[in-house]
CSV table of C-alpha atoms in Angstrom, one decimal:
chain,number,residue,atom,x,y,z
A,1,MET,CA,173.6,133.0,121.2
A,2,ASN,CA,171.0,135.8,121.5
A,3,LYS,CA,167.9,135.2,120.7
A,4,ASN,CA,167.7,136.8,117.0
A,5,ASP,CA,171.3,135.1,115.8
A,6,SER,CA,169.7,132.0,117.1
A,7,LEU,CA,166.3,132.8,114.9
A,8,ARG,CA,168.1,133.3,111.7
A,9,GLY,CA,170.4,130.0,112.4
A,10,ILE,CA,167.7,128.1,112.8
A,11,THR,CA,165.1,129.7,110.0
A,12,HIS,CA,167.9,129.0,107.6
A,13,PHE,CA,168.0,125.3,108.0
A,14,ILE,CA,164.5,125.1,108.4
A,15,SER,CA,163.7,127.0,105.0
A,16,LYS,CA,165.4,124.0,103.7
A,17,LEU,CA,163.6,121.0,105.0
A,18,PRO,CA,160.8,119.2,103.6
A,19,ALA,CA,157.7,118.8,105.5
A,20,VAL,CA,154.6,116.2,105.6
A,21,SER,CA,151.2,117.0,106.6
A,22,ASP,CA,149.0,114.6,108.6
A,23,HIS,CA,145.5,116.2,107.6
A,24,ASP,CA,144.5,118.3,104.3
A,25,HIS,CA,141.5,118.9,102.1
A,26,HIS,CA,143.4,119.2,99.0
A,27,LEU,CA,140.1,119.5,96.0
A,28,PRO,CA,140.3,116.8,93.3
A,29,ASP,CA,141.7,116.8,89.6
A,30,ASP,CA,138.1,118.4,88.1
A,31,PHE,CA,138.2,121.0,90.6
A,32,PHE,CA,141.3,122.8,89.2
A,33,ALA,CA,140.6,121.9,85.9
A,34,LYS,CA,137.9,124.8,85.7
A,35,GLU,CA,139.1,128.1,85.4
A,36,VAL,CA,141.0,129.3,88.7
A,37,THR,CA,141.6,133.2,89.5
A,38,LEU,CA,142.3,135.1,92.7
A,39,ASP,CA,138.5,134.8,93.7
A,40,THR,CA,138.4,131.6,93.3
A,41,LEU,CA,141.4,131.1,96.1
A,42,PHE,CA,140.3,132.9,98.6
A,43,ASN,CA,136.4,131.3,98.3
A,44,ASN,CA,138.4,128.2,98.7
A,45,SER,CA,140.5,129.6,101.8
A,46,TYR,CA,139.8,130.3,105.2
A,47,VAL,CA,139.2,133.5,104.4
A,48,PHE,CA,135.9,132.7,103.1
A,49,TRP,CA,135.2,131.3,106.5
A,50,THR,CA,135.2,135.4,107.9
A,51,GLY,CA,132.0,136.3,105.9
A,52,ASN,CA,134.4,137.9,103.4
A,53,PRO,CA,133.4,135.8,100.0
A,54,SER,CA,134.4,137.6,96.8
A,55,LYS,CA,131.6,138.3,94.4
A,56,GLU,CA,134.2,138.5,92.1
A,57,ASP,CA,133.3,142.8,92.2
A,58,GLU,CA,134.8,145.5,93.8
A,59,ALA,CA,133.1,145.9,96.7
A,60,SER,CA,133.4,142.3,97.8
A,61,ARG,CA,137.3,142.4,97.2
A,62,LYS,CA,137.4,146.0,99.3
A,63,ALA,CA,136.2,144.6,101.7
A,64,ILE,CA,137.8,142.0,102.0
A,65,LEU,CA,141.3,143.9,102.1
A,66,ALA,CA,139.8,146.4,104.2
A,67,ASN,CA,138.1,143.4,107.1
A,68,VAL,CA,140.7,140.5,107.1
A,69,SER,CA,144.5,141.8,105.5
A,70,TYR,CA,145.7,141.0,109.0
A,71,ASN,CA,144.1,138.3,110.0
A,72,SER,CA,146.2,134.8,110.5
A,73,TYR,CA,144.4,133.8,107.3
A,74,TYR,CA,144.9,136.3,105.3
A,75,THR,CA,148.9,136.5,106.1
A,76,TRP,CA,149.6,133.2,104.8
A,77,LEU,CA,147.4,132.6,102.2
A,78,GLN,CA,148.9,135.6,100.3
A,79,LYS,CA,152.5,134.3,101.4
A,80,GLY,CA,151.6,131.0,99.4
A,81,ILE,CA,150.2,133.1,96.6
A,82,GLN,CA,153.3,134.7,96.1
A,83,GLN,CA,155.4,131.6,96.8
A,84,VAL,CA,153.7,129.2,94.6
A,85,HIS,CA,152.8,132.0,92.0
A,86,GLY,CA,156.2,134.4,91.7
A,87,ILE,CA,154.7,137.3,93.4
A,88,SER,CA,156.2,139.7,94.9
A,89,GLU,CA,153.8,142.4,96.1
A,90,ASP,CA,150.6,142.1,98.1
A,91,VAL,CA,147.3,142.2,97.0
A,92,SER,CA,145.4,144.7,96.3
A,93,LEU,CA,142.6,146.3,94.3
A,94,ASP,CA,145.1,148.1,91.9
A,95,ASN,CA,146.5,145.2,91.1
A,96,TRP,CA,143.9,142.5,92.0
A,97,GLU,CA,142.5,141.5,87.6
A,98,ARG,CA,146.6,141.5,86.9
A,99,LEU,CA,147.3,138.9,89.7
A,100,SER,CA,144.3,136.8,88.8
A,101,GLY,CA,145.3,136.4,84.9
A,102,ILE,CA,148.9,135.3,86.1
A,103,ILE,CA,147.2,132.7,88.6
A,104,LYS,CA,144.4,131.3,85.7
A,105,ASN,CA,147.1,131.4,82.9
A,106,ARG,CA,149.2,128.9,85.8
A,107,TYR,CA,146.5,126.7,86.2
A,108,ALA,CA,145.5,126.7,82.4
A,109,SER,CA,148.8,125.6,81.2
A,110,ASP,CA,149.1,122.5,83.2
A,111,ASN,CA,146.5,120.2,84.4
A,112,ASP,CA,148.8,118.5,87.3
A,113,PHE,CA,149.7,122.0,88.6
A,114,HIS,CA,147.7,121.9,91.5
A,115,TRP,CA,149.7,119.1,92.9
A,116,LYS,CA,153.0,119.8,91.7
A,117,ALA,CA,152.6,123.0,93.5
A,118,LEU,CA,153.2,121.4,96.6
A,119,ARG,CA,155.8,118.8,95.6
A,120,ASP,CA,157.7,122.1,94.2
A,121,ASN,CA,157.0,124.1,97.4
A,122,GLY,CA,158.0,122.0,100.2
A,123,PHE,CA,155.4,118.9,100.6
A,124,LYS,CA,157.1,115.4,101.1
A,125,LYS,CA,153.4,114.0,101.2
A,126,LEU,CA,150.1,114.9,102.7
A,127,ILE,CA,147.3,112.8,104.5
A,128,VAL,CA,144.2,113.9,102.3
A,129,ASP,CA,140.9,114.0,104.1
A,130,ALA,CA,138.6,114.0,100.8
A,131,TYR,CA,135.3,113.7,102.3
A,132,TRP,CA,134.1,113.5,99.0
A,133,GLU,CA,135.5,110.4,98.9
A,134,PRO,CA,136.6,108.7,102.0
A,135,GLY,CA,139.6,107.2,101.2
A,136,CYS,CA,141.0,108.0,97.9
A,137,ASN,CA,144.3,109.7,97.4
A,138,ASN,CA,143.2,112.1,94.8
A,139,GLY,CA,144.8,109.7,92.0
A,140,HIS,CA,148.6,111.0,93.3
A,141,PRO,CA,149.9,108.5,95.2
A,142,ASP,CA,153.5,109.9,95.0
A,143,ILE,CA,152.0,113.0,97.1
A,144,PHE,CA,148.5,111.9,98.5
A,145,THR,CA,147.7,109.2,101.1
A,146,GLY,CA,144.2,109.0,102.0
A,147,SER,CA,142.1,108.9,105.8
A,148,PHE,CA,139.3,107.6,106.1
A,149,ARG,CA,136.3,110.3,107.8
A,150,ILE,CA,134.1,107.8,108.9
A,151,ASP,CA,131.3,110.1,109.8
A,152,ASN,CA,128.8,109.0,107.1
A,153,PHE,CA,129.0,105.3,108.6
A,154,THR,CA,127.3,106.9,112.0
A,155,TYR,CA,123.9,108.0,109.8
A,156,GLY,CA,123.6,104.9,108.1
A,157,TYR,CA,120.4,104.0,110.5
A,158,HIS,CA,118.3,103.4,107.6
A,159,GLN,CA,118.4,102.7,104.0
A,160,ASP,CA,117.0,106.1,103.0
A,161,ALA,CA,119.3,108.1,105.1
A,162,ILE,CA,121.2,110.9,104.1
A,163,ILE,CA,123.5,113.0,105.6
A,164,PRO,CA,121.4,116.2,106.7
A,165,ASN,CA,124.9,118.1,106.2
A,166,ASP,CA,124.8,121.8,104.5
A,167,PHE,CA,128.5,122.5,105.4
A,168,ILE,CA,129.9,120.2,103.2
A,169,PRO,CA,127.9,120.1,99.9
A,170,TYR,CA,128.4,116.1,99.0
A,171,VAL,CA,124.9,114.2,99.6
A,172,CYS,CA,125.6,110.9,100.7
A,173,VAL,CA,123.0,107.5,101.6
A,174,PRO,CA,125.8,105.5,103.4
A,175,TRP,CA,123.7,102.6,102.4
A,176,LYS,CA,123.8,103.4,99.0
A,177,LYS,CA,127.4,104.8,98.8
A,178,TYR,CA,129.0,101.3,100.3
A,179,GLY,CA,126.9,98.9,99.4
A,180,PHE,CA,125.2,98.1,102.0
A,181,ALA,CA,122.7,95.2,101.0
A,182,GLY,CA,120.7,95.3,104.2
A,183,GLY,CA,120.6,93.3,107.1
A,184,THR,CA,120.5,93.5,111.1
A,185,LEU,CA,123.3,96.3,112.8
A,186,ASP,CA,125.7,93.3,113.6
A,187,ASP,CA,125.7,93.2,109.5
A,188,TYR,CA,125.9,96.8,109.3
A,189,VAL,CA,129.2,97.0,111.4
A,190,ASP,CA,130.4,94.0,109.3
A,191,HIS,CA,130.0,95.4,106.2
A,192,MET,CA,131.7,99.0,107.6
A,193,ARG,CA,134.8,96.7,108.7
A,194,THR,CA,135.0,94.9,106.1
A,195,ILE,CA,135.8,98.4,103.7
A,196,LEU,CA,137.8,99.9,106.4
A,197,THR,CA,139.9,96.5,106.7
A,198,ASN,CA,140.2,96.8,102.7
A,199,ALA,CA,141.5,100.1,102.3
A,200,LYS,CA,144.2,99.6,104.6
A,201,GLN,CA,145.0,96.4,103.3
A,202,ASP,CA,144.8,97.8,99.6
A,203,GLY,CA,147.6,100.8,101.3
A,204,LYS,CA,144.5,103.2,100.8
A,205,ILE,CA,144.3,104.8,104.3
A,206,VAL,CA,146.9,105.1,107.1
A,207,ALA,CA,144.3,106.8,109.8
A,208,LEU,CA,140.5,107.0,110.6
A,209,LYS,CA,138.8,110.5,111.0
A,210,CYS,CA,136.1,112.0,112.8
A,211,ALA,CA,135.0,115.3,112.1
A,212,GLU,CA,131.5,115.1,113.4
A,213,ALA,CA,132.7,117.9,116.5
A,214,TYR,CA,131.1,120.0,114.0
A,215,PHE,CA,127.1,118.4,114.2
A,216,ARG,CA,127.5,117.1,118.3
A,217,SER,CA,129.4,116.4,120.8
A,218,LEU,CA,132.5,114.8,121.3
A,219,ASN,CA,130.9,112.7,124.5
A,220,PHE,CA,130.7,109.4,122.1
A,221,LEU,CA,129.2,107.6,125.1
A,222,PRO,CA,127.0,105.8,126.4
A,223,ASP,CA,128.1,102.7,123.8
A,224,ASP,CA,124.3,100.8,124.2
A,225,LYS,CA,124.2,98.2,121.4
A,226,LYS,CA,120.1,97.3,122.7
A,227,GLN,CA,119.4,101.3,121.8
A,228,ALA,CA,121.3,101.2,118.3
A,229,GLU,CA,119.2,97.9,117.3
A,230,GLN,CA,116.1,100.0,118.4
A,231,VAL,CA,117.5,103.2,116.1
A,232,PHE,CA,118.6,101.1,113.5
A,233,GLY,CA,115.2,100.8,110.7
A,234,MET,CA,113.8,103.6,112.0
A,235,SER,CA,112.7,105.7,109.3
A,236,PRO,CA,114.4,109.3,108.7
A,237,LYS,CA,111.4,110.9,108.8
A,238,ASP,CA,110.3,109.8,112.4
A,239,ILE,CA,114.1,109.5,113.7
A,240,LYS,CA,114.8,111.9,117.1
A,241,ARG,CA,118.3,113.7,117.2
A,242,GLU,CA,118.4,111.9,120.6
A,243,ASN,CA,117.8,108.4,118.7
A,244,PHE,CA,120.6,109.3,116.2
A,245,ILE,CA,123.1,110.1,118.7
A,246,LEU,CA,122.5,107.0,120.6
A,247,PHE,CA,123.0,105.3,117.2
A,248,SER,CA,125.8,107.7,116.0
A,249,ASN,CA,127.4,106.2,119.4
A,250,TYR,CA,127.4,103.4,118.8
A,251,ILE,CA,128.8,103.1,115.3
A,252,PHE,CA,132.0,105.3,116.4
A,253,ASN,CA,132.6,102.7,119.5
A,254,ARG,CA,132.7,100.3,116.7
A,255,CYS,CA,134.8,102.1,114.5
A,256,CYS,CA,137.4,102.7,117.6
A,257,GLU,CA,137.9,99.2,118.0
A,258,ILE,CA,138.3,98.9,114.2
A,259,ALA,CA,140.9,101.6,114.5
A,260,GLY,CA,143.0,99.1,117.1
A,261,GLU,CA,142.1,95.8,115.0
A,262,LEU,CA,143.8,98.1,112.2
A,263,GLN,CA,146.6,99.4,114.3
A,264,ILE,CA,146.0,102.8,112.9
A,265,PRO,CA,146.2,106.2,114.7
A,266,PHE,CA,142.0,107.7,114.5
A,267,GLN,CA,141.7,111.6,113.9
A,268,ILE,CA,139.1,113.5,115.6
A,269,HIS,CA,138.3,117.2,115.5
A,270,THR,CA,138.5,119.2,118.7
A,271,GLY,CA,138.2,122.4,119.2
A,272,LEU,CA,136.3,125.4,116.7
A,273,ALA,CA,133.9,123.4,115.6
A,274,ARG,CA,130.5,123.6,118.0
A,275,LEU,CA,132.0,125.4,120.1
A,276,ALA,CA,129.4,124.2,123.1
A,277,ASP,CA,130.1,120.1,122.9
A,278,SER,CA,133.7,120.2,121.0
A,279,GLN,CA,135.5,120.6,123.9
A,280,PRO,CA,138.5,118.1,123.6
A,281,MET,CA,137.9,117.3,127.7
A,282,LYS,CA,134.1,115.7,126.2
A,283,PHE,CA,136.5,113.1,124.8
A,284,LEU,CA,138.0,111.7,127.6
A,285,PRO,CA,135.9,109.0,128.7
A,286,ILE,CA,136.4,107.4,125.1
A,287,ILE,CA,140.5,108.1,125.4
A,288,GLU,CA,140.5,106.3,128.6
A,289,LYS,CA,138.1,103.3,127.2
A,290,TYR,CA,140.1,102.5,124.3
A,291,PRO,CA,144.1,102.7,125.7
A,292,ASP,CA,145.3,100.5,123.1
A,293,VAL,CA,144.0,103.2,120.6
A,294,ASN,CA,145.9,106.2,119.6
A,295,PHE,CA,144.1,109.6,119.1
A,296,VAL,CA,145.0,112.1,117.3
A,297,LEU,CA,143.5,115.7,118.7
A,298,PHE,CA,143.5,117.9,115.9
A,299,HIS,CA,143.8,121.4,116.2
A,300,SER,CA,145.5,121.7,119.2
A,301,GLY,CA,141.7,122.0,120.7
A,302,TYR,CA,141.4,125.7,120.4
A,303,PRO,CA,140.4,127.8,122.0
A,304,TRP,CA,141.0,124.9,124.7
A,305,SER,CA,144.5,124.1,124.3
A,306,HIS,CA,145.3,123.7,127.4
A,307,GLU,CA,143.4,120.5,127.7
A,308,ILE,CA,144.9,119.2,125.1
A,309,CYS,CA,148.4,119.9,126.9
A,310,GLY,CA,146.9,118.2,130.1
A,311,ILE,CA,145.3,115.5,128.2
A,312,VAL,CA,148.4,114.7,126.3
A,313,HIS,CA,150.3,114.7,129.7
A,314,ASN,CA,148.0,112.2,131.6
A,315,TYR,CA,147.4,109.7,128.4
A,316,GLN,CA,149.8,107.9,126.0
A,317,ASN,CA,147.3,107.1,123.2
A,318,ALA,CA,146.6,110.9,123.0
A,319,TYR,CA,148.7,112.6,120.3
A,320,PRO,CA,148.6,116.2,119.9
A,321,SER,CA,148.3,117.6,116.5
A,322,LEU,CA,148.5,121.2,116.0
A,323,THR,CA,147.1,121.1,112.4
A,324,TRP,CA,145.3,124.1,110.7
A,325,THR,CA,146.4,125.9,114.2
A,326,PRO,CA,149.5,127.8,113.3
A,327,THR,CA,146.6,129.6,110.1
A,328,ILE,CA,143.9,130.0,113.1
A,329,SER,CA,146.2,132.4,115.2
A,330,THR,CA,150.0,132.3,114.6
A,331,SER,CA,150.9,133.5,117.9
A,332,ALA,CA,148.5,131.0,119.8
A,333,ALA,CA,150.3,128.1,117.7
A,334,VAL,CA,153.9,129.4,119.5
A,335,THR,CA,152.7,129.2,122.8
A,336,ILE,CA,151.1,125.9,122.6
A,337,LEU,CA,154.1,124.2,120.5
A,338,ASP,CA,156.0,125.6,123.5
A,339,GLU,CA,154.1,124.2,125.9
A,340,LEU,CA,153.4,120.8,124.5
A,341,ILE,CA,157.1,120.1,123.9
A,342,ASP,CA,157.4,121.1,127.8
A,343,VAL,CA,154.4,118.4,128.9
A,344,ALA,CA,154.1,115.5,125.9
A,345,PRO,CA,155.5,112.5,127.1
A,346,SER,CA,157.0,112.1,123.6
A,347,ILE,CA,158.1,114.6,121.3
A,348,ARG,CA,157.6,112.2,118.6
A,349,HIS,CA,153.5,112.6,118.9
A,350,ILE,CA,153.9,115.8,118.3
A,351,THR,CA,152.5,116.3,114.6
A,352,TRP,CA,151.1,119.5,112.2
A,353,GLY,CA,149.2,119.8,109.0
A,354,SER,CA,147.9,122.0,106.6
A,355,ASP,CA,144.2,121.3,106.4
A,356,CYS,CA,143.3,123.4,103.6
A,357,TRP,CA,141.6,122.3,99.7
A,358,ILE,CA,144.5,124.4,97.7
A,359,PRO,CA,148.0,124.5,96.8
A,360,GLU,CA,148.7,128.1,97.9
A,361,GLU,CA,147.0,128.1,101.4
A,362,ALA,CA,148.7,124.7,102.2
A,363,VAL,CA,151.8,126.6,101.3
A,364,GLY,CA,151.3,129.5,103.1
A,365,ALA,CA,150.2,126.7,106.3
A,366,LEU,CA,154.0,125.4,105.7
A,367,PHE,CA,155.2,129.0,106.1
A,368,ALA,CA,152.9,129.4,109.5
A,369,TRP,CA,154.2,126.2,110.7
A,370,LYS,CA,157.8,126.7,109.5
A,371,PHE,CA,157.7,130.3,111.3
A,372,VAL,CA,156.2,128.8,114.5
A,373,ILE,CA,159.1,125.6,115.2
A,374,ALA,CA,161.5,128.6,114.8
A,375,LYS,CA,160.1,131.1,117.0
A,376,VAL,CA,160.1,128.5,120.0
A,377,ILE,CA,163.5,126.8,119.1
A,378,ALA,CA,165.2,130.0,119.0
A,379,GLY,CA,163.8,130.7,122.1
A,380,ARG,CA,164.7,127.4,124.1
A,381,MET,CA,167.9,127.9,122.3
A,382,ALA,CA,168.3,131.5,123.8
A,383,ASP,CA,166.5,130.6,127.1
A,384,TYR,CA,167.6,126.7,127.8
A,385,ASN,CA,171.2,126.9,126.2
A,386,MET,CA,169.9,124.5,123.7
A,387,SER,CA,172.3,122.9,121.3
A,388,ALA,CA,172.3,123.4,117.6
A,389,ALA,CA,172.3,120.1,117.1
A,390,LYS,CA,169.3,119.4,119.2
A,391,ALA,CA,167.5,122.4,117.7
A,392,GLU,CA,167.9,121.0,114.2
A,393,GLN,CA,166.9,117.5,115.4
A,394,LEU,CA,163.8,118.8,117.1
A,395,ALA,CA,162.9,120.7,113.1
A,396,VAL,CA,163.4,117.5,111.4
A,397,MET,CA,160.5,116.0,113.7
A,398,LEU,CA,158.4,118.4,114.0
A,399,LEU,CA,158.4,119.1,110.0
A,400,TYR,CA,158.3,115.8,109.1
A,401,GLN,CA,159.6,112.8,111.1
A,402,ASN,CA,157.0,112.4,113.4
A,403,ASN,CA,153.7,112.3,111.3
A,404,GLU,CA,156.3,109.6,109.2
A,405,GLU,CA,156.3,107.1,112.2
A,406,VAL,CA,152.9,108.4,113.3
A,407,TYR,CA,151.2,107.1,110.5
A,408,GLY,CA,154.1,104.7,109.0
A,409,LEU,CA,154.5,106.6,106.1
């Protein structure tokens, strides 16, 4: 069978398969209860990250179309919009307002449209990282389950400490948010352990998550309790970055221990954050320090994806996730998946997630992932004579079975 025939056959098979996402930021109901237009979708997608926002005027819309309409983010978002809203035409200046009206009416007609669109377009389950309320399932347990972003805890060195985070517009005072009444550093860690343990026992979470790569290095050593105790209680006006890092390191390492105690994966953002600090190899000492914790290394470490492949090859507790990768660069994702299939100690450790805020982009991300899987499998069928039965089994694992097993869904 040649590649074209293989591609057609496996693409048809994959098109009918459901998917599970190991990472999403799907926004809560109240966001979608407001007016949702085409401009809303672009401004809550990765297209916005390119520096081309829609200001709901012709000039900004024209800039989007002129600058990024060939970009992976745009390409898959548009496909998701078309699929979710039954639109066949590409977005243009001429049809922008008309398409926007279609989208606005769909959302206005059904308050549950946003999550039903995921269910109706191929998703069985999405693990949601609700950084505004870590550990929640957005009130829709049939489609969402939670991960618990532990980042807030790493800033709780003082009762008045807040997360200095302009990237995520949700102000958090950790002591207040999590009801810590004060005490010693040990008391603080015990309080954190109780919160995470209860969330797991109550069935609210299936993983811990850390996104601190946006703000600091992935090197979470030294892990020094005495130094952390010296920082604990220090006023925010007096604390220096080196003090915070020491405290953050200590809390992060305790979270690694808790992940091991709860026997749940720990998801780690690698790559494409602070580029000077988010290189996957910087995280290697933690992987070595906690061999009984399964670390899910997000985003293929892009642009250091070969490092992820090397780490995964050598460490059984390092799990590669192509979350976000196909929408960052579809061509790179094809190469990365092909390489991971070659080097991963277990094919069952390779996962994926849509990593989106809105259903249209999540559906587009799923299209991208299915495209990547089909390209890789078709090549292996043609080049290595992989049988149709093995090809289909591999597709099933990559689309939903691996995530179900890794996270115990």
